[in-house]
Coordinates of C-alpha atoms in Angstrom, one line a residue:
Chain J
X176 CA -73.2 125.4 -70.8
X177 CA -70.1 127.5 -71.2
X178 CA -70.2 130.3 -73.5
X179 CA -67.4 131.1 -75.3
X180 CA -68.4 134.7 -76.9
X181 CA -68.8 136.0 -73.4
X182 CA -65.3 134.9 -72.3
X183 CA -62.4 137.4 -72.4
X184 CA -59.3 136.1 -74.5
X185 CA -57.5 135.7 -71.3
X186 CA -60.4 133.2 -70.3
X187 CA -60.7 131.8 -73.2
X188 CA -56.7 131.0 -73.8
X189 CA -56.8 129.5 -69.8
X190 CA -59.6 126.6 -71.0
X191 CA -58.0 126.2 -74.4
X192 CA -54.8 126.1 -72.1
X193 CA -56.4 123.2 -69.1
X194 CA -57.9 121.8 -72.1
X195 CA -54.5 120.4 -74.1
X196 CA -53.2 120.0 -70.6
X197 CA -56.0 117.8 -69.7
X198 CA -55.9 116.3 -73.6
X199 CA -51.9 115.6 -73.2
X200 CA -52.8 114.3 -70.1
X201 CA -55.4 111.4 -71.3
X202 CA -52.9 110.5 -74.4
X203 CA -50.2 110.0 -72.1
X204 CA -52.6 107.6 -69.7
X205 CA -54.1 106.0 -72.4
X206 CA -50.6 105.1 -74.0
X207 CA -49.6 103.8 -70.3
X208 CA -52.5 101.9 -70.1
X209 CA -51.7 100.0 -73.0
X210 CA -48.7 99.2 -72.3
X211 CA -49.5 97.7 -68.9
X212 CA -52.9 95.8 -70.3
X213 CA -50.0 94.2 -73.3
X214 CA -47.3 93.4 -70.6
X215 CA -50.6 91.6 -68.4
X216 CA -50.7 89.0 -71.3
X217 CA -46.9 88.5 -70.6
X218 CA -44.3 87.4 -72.2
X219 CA -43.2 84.0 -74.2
X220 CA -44.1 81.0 -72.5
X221 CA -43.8 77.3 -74.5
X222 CA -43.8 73.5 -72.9
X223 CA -42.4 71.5 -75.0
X224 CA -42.7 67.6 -74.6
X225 CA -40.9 64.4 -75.4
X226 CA -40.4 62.1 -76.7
X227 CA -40.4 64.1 -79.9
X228 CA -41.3 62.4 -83.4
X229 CA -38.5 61.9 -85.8
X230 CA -38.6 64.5 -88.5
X231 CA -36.8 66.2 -91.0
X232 CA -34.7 69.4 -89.5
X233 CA -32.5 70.7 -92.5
X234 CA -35.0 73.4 -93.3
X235 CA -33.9 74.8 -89.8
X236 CA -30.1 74.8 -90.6
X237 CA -30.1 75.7 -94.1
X238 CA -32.5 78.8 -94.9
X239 CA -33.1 78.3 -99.1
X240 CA -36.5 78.3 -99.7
X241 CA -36.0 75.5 -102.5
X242 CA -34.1 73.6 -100.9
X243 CA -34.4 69.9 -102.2
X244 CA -33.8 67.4 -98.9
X245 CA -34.4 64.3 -100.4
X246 CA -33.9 62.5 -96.8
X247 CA -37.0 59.9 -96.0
X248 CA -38.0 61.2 -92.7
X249 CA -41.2 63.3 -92.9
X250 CA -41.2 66.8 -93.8
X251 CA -42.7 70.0 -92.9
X252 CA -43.8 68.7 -89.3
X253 CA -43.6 70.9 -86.4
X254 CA -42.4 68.7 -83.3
X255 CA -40.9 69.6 -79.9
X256 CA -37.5 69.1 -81.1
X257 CA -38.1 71.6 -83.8
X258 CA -39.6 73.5 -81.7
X259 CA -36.1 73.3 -79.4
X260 CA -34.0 73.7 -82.5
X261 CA -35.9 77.0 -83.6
X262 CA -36.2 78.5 -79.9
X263 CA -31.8 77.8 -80.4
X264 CA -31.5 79.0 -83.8
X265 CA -32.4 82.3 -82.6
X266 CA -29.8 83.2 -80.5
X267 CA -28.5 86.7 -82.0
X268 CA -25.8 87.5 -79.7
X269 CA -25.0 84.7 -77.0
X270 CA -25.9 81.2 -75.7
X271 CA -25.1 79.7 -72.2
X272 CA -25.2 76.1 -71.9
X273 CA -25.7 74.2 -68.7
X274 CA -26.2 70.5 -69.2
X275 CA -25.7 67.2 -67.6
X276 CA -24.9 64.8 -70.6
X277 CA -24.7 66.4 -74.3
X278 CA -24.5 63.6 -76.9
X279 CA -27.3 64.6 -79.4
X280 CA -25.7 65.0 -82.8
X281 CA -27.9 67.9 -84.6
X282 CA -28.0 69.8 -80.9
X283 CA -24.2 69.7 -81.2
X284 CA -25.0 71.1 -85.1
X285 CA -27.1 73.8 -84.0
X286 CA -24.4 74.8 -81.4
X287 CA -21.7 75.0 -84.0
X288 CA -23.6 76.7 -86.4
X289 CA -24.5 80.1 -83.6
X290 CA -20.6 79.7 -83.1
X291 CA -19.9 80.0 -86.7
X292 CA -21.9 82.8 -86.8
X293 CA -20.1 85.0 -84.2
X294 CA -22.8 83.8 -81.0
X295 CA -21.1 84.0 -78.2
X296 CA -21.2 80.1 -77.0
X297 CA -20.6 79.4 -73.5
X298 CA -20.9 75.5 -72.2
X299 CA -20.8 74.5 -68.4
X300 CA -21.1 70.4 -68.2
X301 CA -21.0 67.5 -66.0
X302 CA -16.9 66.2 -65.7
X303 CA -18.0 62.4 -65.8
X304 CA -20.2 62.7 -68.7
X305 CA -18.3 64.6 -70.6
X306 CA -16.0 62.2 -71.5
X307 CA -18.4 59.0 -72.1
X308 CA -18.8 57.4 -75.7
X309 CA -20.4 60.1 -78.0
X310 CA -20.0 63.1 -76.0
X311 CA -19.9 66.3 -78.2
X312 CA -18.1 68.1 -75.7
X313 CA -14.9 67.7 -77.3
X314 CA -16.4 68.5 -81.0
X315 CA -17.2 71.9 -79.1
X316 CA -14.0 72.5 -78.3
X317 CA -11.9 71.6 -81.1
X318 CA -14.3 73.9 -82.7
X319 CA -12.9 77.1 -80.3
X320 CA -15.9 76.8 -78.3
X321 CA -15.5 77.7 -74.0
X322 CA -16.4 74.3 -71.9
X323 CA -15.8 74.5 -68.5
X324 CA -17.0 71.4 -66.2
X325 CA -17.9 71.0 -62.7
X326 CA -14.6 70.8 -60.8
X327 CA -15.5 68.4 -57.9
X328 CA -15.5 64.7 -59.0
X329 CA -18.3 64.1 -55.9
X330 CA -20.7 66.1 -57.5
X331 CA -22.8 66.2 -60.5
X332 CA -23.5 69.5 -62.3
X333 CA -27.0 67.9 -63.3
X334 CA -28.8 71.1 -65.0
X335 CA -30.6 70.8 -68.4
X336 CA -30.7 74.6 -69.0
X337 CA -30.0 77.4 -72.1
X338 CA -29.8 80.8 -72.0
X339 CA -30.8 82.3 -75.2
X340 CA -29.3 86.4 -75.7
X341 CA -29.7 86.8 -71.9
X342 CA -33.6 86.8 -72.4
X343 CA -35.1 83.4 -73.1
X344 CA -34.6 80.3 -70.7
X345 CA -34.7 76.8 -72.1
X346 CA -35.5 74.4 -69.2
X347 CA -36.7 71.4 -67.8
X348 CA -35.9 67.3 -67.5
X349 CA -34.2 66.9 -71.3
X350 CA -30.6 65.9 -71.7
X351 CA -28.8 66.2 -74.6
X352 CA -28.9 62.8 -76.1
X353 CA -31.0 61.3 -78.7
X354 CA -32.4 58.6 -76.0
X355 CA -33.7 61.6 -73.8
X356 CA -35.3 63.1 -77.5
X357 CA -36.7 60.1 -79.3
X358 CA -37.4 57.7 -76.5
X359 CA -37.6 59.3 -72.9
X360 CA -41.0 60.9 -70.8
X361 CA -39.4 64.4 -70.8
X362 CA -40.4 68.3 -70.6
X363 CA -39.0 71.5 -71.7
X364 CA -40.2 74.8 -71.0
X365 CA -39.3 77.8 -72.9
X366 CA -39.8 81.2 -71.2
X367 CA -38.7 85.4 -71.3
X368 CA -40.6 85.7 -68.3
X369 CA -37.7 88.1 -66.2
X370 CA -38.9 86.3 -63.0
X371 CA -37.4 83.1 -64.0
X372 CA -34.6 84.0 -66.8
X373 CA -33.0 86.1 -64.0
X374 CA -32.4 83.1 -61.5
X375 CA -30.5 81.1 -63.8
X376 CA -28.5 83.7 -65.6
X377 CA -27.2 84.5 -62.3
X378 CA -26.8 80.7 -61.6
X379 CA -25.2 80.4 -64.9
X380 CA -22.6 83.4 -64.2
X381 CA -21.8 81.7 -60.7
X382 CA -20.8 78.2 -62.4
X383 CA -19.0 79.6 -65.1
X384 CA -17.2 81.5 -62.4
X385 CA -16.8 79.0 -59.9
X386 CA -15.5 76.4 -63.2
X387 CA -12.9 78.7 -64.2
X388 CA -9.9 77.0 -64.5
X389 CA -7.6 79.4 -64.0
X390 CA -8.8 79.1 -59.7
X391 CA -8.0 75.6 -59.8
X392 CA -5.0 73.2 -60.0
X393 CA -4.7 70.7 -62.6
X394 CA -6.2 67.2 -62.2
X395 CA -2.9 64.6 -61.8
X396 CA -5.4 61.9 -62.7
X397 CA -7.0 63.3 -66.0
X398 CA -5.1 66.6 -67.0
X399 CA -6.4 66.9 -70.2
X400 CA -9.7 67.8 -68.5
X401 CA -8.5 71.8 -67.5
X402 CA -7.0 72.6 -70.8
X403 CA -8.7 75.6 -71.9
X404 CA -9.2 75.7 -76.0
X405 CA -11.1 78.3 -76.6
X406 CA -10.3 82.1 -76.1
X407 CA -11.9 82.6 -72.5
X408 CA -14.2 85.2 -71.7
Chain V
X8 CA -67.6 129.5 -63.0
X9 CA -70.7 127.7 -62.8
X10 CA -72.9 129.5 -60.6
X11 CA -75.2 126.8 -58.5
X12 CA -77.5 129.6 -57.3
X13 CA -78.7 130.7 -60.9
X14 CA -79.6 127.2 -61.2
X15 CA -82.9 126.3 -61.8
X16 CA -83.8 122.9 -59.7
X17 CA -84.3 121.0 -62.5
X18 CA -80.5 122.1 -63.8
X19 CA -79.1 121.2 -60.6
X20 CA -80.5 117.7 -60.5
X21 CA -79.1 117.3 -64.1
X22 CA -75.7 118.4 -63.3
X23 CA -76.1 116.6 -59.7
X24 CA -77.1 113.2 -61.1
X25 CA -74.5 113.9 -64.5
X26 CA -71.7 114.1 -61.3
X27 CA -73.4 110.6 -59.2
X28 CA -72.8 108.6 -63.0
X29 CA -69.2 110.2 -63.4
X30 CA -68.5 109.2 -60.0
X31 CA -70.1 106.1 -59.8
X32 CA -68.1 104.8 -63.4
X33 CA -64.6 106.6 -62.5
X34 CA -64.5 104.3 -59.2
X35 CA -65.2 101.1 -61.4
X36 CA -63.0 102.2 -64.2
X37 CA -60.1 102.5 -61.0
X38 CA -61.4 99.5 -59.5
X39 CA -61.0 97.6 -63.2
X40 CA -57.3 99.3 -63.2
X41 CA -56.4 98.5 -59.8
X42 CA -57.3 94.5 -60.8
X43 CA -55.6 94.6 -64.1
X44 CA -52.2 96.1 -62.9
X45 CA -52.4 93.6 -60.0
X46 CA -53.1 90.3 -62.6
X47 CA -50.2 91.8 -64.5
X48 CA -47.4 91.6 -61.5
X49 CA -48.6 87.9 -62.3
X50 CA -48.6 84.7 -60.3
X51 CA -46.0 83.0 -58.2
X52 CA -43.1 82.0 -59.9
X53 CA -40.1 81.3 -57.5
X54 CA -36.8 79.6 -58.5
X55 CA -34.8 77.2 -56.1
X56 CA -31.5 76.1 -56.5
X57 CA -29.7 73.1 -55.4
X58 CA -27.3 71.3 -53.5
X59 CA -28.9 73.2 -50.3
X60 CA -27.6 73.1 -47.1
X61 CA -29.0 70.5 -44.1
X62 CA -30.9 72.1 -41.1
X63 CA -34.0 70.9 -39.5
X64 CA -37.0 70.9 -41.3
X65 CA -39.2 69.3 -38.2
X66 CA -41.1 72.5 -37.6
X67 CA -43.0 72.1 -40.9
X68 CA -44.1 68.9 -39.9
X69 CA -44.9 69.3 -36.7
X70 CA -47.3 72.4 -36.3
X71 CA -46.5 73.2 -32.6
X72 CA -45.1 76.7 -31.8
X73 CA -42.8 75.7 -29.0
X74 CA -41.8 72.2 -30.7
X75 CA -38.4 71.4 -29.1
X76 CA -36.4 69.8 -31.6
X77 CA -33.0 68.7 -30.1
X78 CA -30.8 67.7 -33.5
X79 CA -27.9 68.8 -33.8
X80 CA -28.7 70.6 -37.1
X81 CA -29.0 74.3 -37.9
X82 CA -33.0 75.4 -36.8
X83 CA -35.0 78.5 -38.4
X84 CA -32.9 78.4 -41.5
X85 CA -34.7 78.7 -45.1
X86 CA -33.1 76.8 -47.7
X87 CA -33.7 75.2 -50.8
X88 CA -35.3 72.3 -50.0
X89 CA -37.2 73.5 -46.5
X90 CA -38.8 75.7 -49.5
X91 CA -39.2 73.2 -51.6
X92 CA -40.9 71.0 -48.6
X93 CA -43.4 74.2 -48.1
X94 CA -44.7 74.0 -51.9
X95 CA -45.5 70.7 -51.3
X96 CA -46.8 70.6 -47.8
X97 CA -49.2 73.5 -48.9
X98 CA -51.4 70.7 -50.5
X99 CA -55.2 70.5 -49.7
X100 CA -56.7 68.7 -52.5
X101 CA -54.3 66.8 -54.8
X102 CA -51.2 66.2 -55.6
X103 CA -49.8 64.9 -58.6
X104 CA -46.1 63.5 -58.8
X105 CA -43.9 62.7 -61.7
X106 CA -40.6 61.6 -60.7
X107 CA -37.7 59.7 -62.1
X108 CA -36.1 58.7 -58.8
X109 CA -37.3 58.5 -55.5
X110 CA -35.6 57.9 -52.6
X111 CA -35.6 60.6 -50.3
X112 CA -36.8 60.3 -47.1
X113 CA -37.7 63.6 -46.0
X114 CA -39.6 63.5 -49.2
X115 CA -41.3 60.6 -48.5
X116 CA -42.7 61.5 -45.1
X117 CA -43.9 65.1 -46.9
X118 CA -45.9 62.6 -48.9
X119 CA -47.0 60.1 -46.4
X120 CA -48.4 63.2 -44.3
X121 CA -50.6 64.5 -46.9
X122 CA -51.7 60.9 -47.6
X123 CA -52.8 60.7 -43.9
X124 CA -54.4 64.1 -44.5
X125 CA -56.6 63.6 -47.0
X126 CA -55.0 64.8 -49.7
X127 CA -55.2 62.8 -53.2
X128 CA -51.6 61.7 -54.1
X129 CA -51.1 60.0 -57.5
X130 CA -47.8 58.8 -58.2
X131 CA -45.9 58.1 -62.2
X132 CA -42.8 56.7 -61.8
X133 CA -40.0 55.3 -63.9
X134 CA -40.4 51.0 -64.0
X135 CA -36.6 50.5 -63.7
X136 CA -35.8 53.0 -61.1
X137 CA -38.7 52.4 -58.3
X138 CA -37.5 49.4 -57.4
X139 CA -33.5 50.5 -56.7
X140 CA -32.2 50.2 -53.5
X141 CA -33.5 53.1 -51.2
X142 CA -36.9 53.9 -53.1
X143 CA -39.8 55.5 -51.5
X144 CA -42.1 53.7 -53.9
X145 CA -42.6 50.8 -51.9
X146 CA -43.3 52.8 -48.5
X147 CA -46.0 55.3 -50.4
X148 CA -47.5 52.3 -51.8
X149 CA -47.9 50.0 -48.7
X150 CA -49.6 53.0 -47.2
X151 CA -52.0 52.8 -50.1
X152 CA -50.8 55.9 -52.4
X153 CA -51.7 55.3 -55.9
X154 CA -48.5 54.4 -57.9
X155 CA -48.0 53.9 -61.3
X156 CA -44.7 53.5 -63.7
X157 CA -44.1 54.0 -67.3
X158 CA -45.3 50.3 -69.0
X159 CA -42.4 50.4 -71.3
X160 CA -38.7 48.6 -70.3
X161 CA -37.3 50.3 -72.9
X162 CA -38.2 53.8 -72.3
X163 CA -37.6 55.8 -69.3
X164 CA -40.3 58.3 -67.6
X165 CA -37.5 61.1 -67.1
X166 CA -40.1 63.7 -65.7
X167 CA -39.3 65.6 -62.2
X168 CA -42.5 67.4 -61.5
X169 CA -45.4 67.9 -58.9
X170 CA -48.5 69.2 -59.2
X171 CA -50.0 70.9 -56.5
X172 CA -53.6 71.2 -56.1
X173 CA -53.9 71.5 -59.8
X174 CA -52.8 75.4 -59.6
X175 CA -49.4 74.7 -58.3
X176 CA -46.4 73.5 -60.9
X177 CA -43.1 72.2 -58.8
X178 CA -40.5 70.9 -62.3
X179 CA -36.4 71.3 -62.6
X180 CA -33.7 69.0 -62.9
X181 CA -34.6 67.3 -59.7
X182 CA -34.9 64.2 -58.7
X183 CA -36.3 63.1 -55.5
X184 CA -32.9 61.8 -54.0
X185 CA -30.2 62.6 -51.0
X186 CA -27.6 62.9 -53.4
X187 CA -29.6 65.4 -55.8
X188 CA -30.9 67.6 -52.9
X189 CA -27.5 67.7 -50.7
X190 CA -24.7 67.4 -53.3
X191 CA -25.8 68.4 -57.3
X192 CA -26.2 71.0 -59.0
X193 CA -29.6 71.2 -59.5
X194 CA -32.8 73.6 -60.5
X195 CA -36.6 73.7 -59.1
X196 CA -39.1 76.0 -60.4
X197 CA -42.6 77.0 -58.6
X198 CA -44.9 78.6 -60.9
X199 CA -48.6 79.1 -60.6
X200 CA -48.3 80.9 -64.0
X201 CA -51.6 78.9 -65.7
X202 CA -50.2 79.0 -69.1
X203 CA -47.0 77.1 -67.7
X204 CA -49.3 74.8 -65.0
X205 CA -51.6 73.5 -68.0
X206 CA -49.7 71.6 -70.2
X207 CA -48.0 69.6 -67.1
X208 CA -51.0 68.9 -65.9
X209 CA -52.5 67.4 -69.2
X210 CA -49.3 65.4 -69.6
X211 CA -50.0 64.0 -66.0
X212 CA -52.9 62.9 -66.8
X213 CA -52.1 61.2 -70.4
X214 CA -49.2 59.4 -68.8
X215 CA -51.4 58.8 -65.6
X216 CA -54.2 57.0 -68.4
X217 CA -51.3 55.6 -70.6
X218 CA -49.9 53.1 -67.2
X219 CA -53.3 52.2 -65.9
X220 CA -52.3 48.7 -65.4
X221 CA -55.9 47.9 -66.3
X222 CA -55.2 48.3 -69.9
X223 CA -51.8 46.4 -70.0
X224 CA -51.0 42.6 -69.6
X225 CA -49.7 41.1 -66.0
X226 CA -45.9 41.4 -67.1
X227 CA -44.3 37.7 -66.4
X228 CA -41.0 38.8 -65.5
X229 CA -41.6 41.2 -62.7
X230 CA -45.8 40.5 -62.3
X231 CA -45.4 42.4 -59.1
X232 CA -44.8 45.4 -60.4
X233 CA -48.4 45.9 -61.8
X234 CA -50.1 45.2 -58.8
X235 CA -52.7 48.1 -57.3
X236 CA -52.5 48.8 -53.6
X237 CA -54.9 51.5 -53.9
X238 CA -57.9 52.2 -54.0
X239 CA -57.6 53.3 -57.8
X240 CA -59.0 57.4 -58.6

């Protein structure tokens, strides 16, 4: 055993000294440790699938604790489209949008709302399917919202993905349309794992920057299609 | 300074075998940390994006080193969909396929191969799409591959995803056409992440229960379509 009333003081202050070193140290590994044994359990990862029982949503768009919706769809059910709408909803900061066929009414609510709320909206889309009977795409725009399409009329931009603040990726077979929601076999998979966001952000950035109208003359057949209506970012 | 020499036997095998137990845990406490910081880099996930380029993909069907394949296409070139062919070619058990559309050929033949190796293949598709001009379904079933299709006319199985040996999850915007592989804008994600692989693989097997043709009437306008080639798993 040491013996501490034999040491000299300067002993005695060089094992107090290796001793808060060594105590400093341990903290500082423990606290790393930790961290590493939370980031092994990862980070959000959600499969959501369809088709999705038809439920009451307001609750999701308007936040008043009493708020009296006296529609006769079932309420207080947790489905995979609320679960879509919420995993939306939460944008703070931005959305990008990259999807095929966008015709479902409340999707094209939630979208307007984030705009209204100062999200940054950004919307790539097919250029066939933007135009067919219900398409929101032009409610989008009139509302100051950027679309861009895919340019080439040979090709289909057929993604079904959101981006949600940079950090969450919305993914998987789902359209935008209320046949793809209530009727269709489909999945969605929601995720922040960095791995996977990272890939289609930068996907995301090359259509919106391969879309950009600005690099590309205007359609004689459809003009209308390149008109830019929203303050481009 | 302990002073070994002043130590009486009996002390030194104390602070000898006190030392073997310190030893002995510290490696398994490094070991335990070396396995938990390796679990937390996590499993595969690898994203693929689409339209991809057309070289030759023989050499990952023909397994011989000096296999002289004269088309005129681009050889030793990674792409998209030669990585995409690799994820499903690395099948030794099972694989289980979801897909809207089928009618690639090079898709096909990946299929066909682990058919002929062994390999369980059990095939969902969509009812109105299998039979299109072009479809693969009728090839994988002649050569006895399980096939089923959603029951319903009225509702489409929209799913693009694979299963590989129950570990493996293949999903994106994909479907299993030319025109989706060589000329959309597309997404594939390969995860073995098991919170991710799960959920897909319980949703194969509800849909894979829910179109046993067993439990459904022979449909009079199209009875063909319900009829097993296989020998049913």
């Amino acid at each position: 055993m040491f013996n501490f009333r034999n040491m000299s003081f300067k002993e005695l202050m060089k094992v107090l000294g290796l001793g808060a070193v060594a105590f400093v140290l341990g903290v500082e590994w423990l606290n790393w440790l930790k961290r590493r044994l939370r980031d092994s359990h990862g980070p959000l990862k959600e499969v959501l699938f369809f088709p999705s029982p038809q439920v009451c949503v307001e609750h999701l768009f308007i936040h008043h604790k009493h708020f009296p919706c006296a529609c006769p769809l079932p309420h207080g059910v947790e489905t995979s489209f609320s679960r879509l709408l919420v995993h939306l909803l939460s944008a703070r900061m931005s959305l990008d949008l990259c999807v095929f066929s966008f015709s479902h009414m409340e999707l094209s609510r939630a979208i307007l709302l984030l705009h209204k709320r100062g999200v940054v909206v950004r919307v790539v889309t097919d250029r066939d399917y933007m135009t067919i009977t219900g398409s929101q795409i032009g409610a989008l725009r009139k509302a100051g919202i950027c679309v861009r399409h895919e340019m080439s009329s040979a090709v289909h931009m057929h993604h079904k993905f959101a981006l949600v603040d940079g950090r969450k990726l919305i993914t998987g077979s789902l359209n935008w349309t209320l046949t793809a929601v209530q009727s269709n076999k489909e999945n969605v998979m929601v995720t922040e794992e960095p791995e996977l966001v990272g890939p289609y952000q930068k996907e995301f950035q090359k259509l919106w920057e391969a879309n950009d109208p600005a690099n590309h003359k205007p359609q004689c057949t459809n003009g209308q299609l390149n008109i830019k209506t929203c303050k481009d970012r």
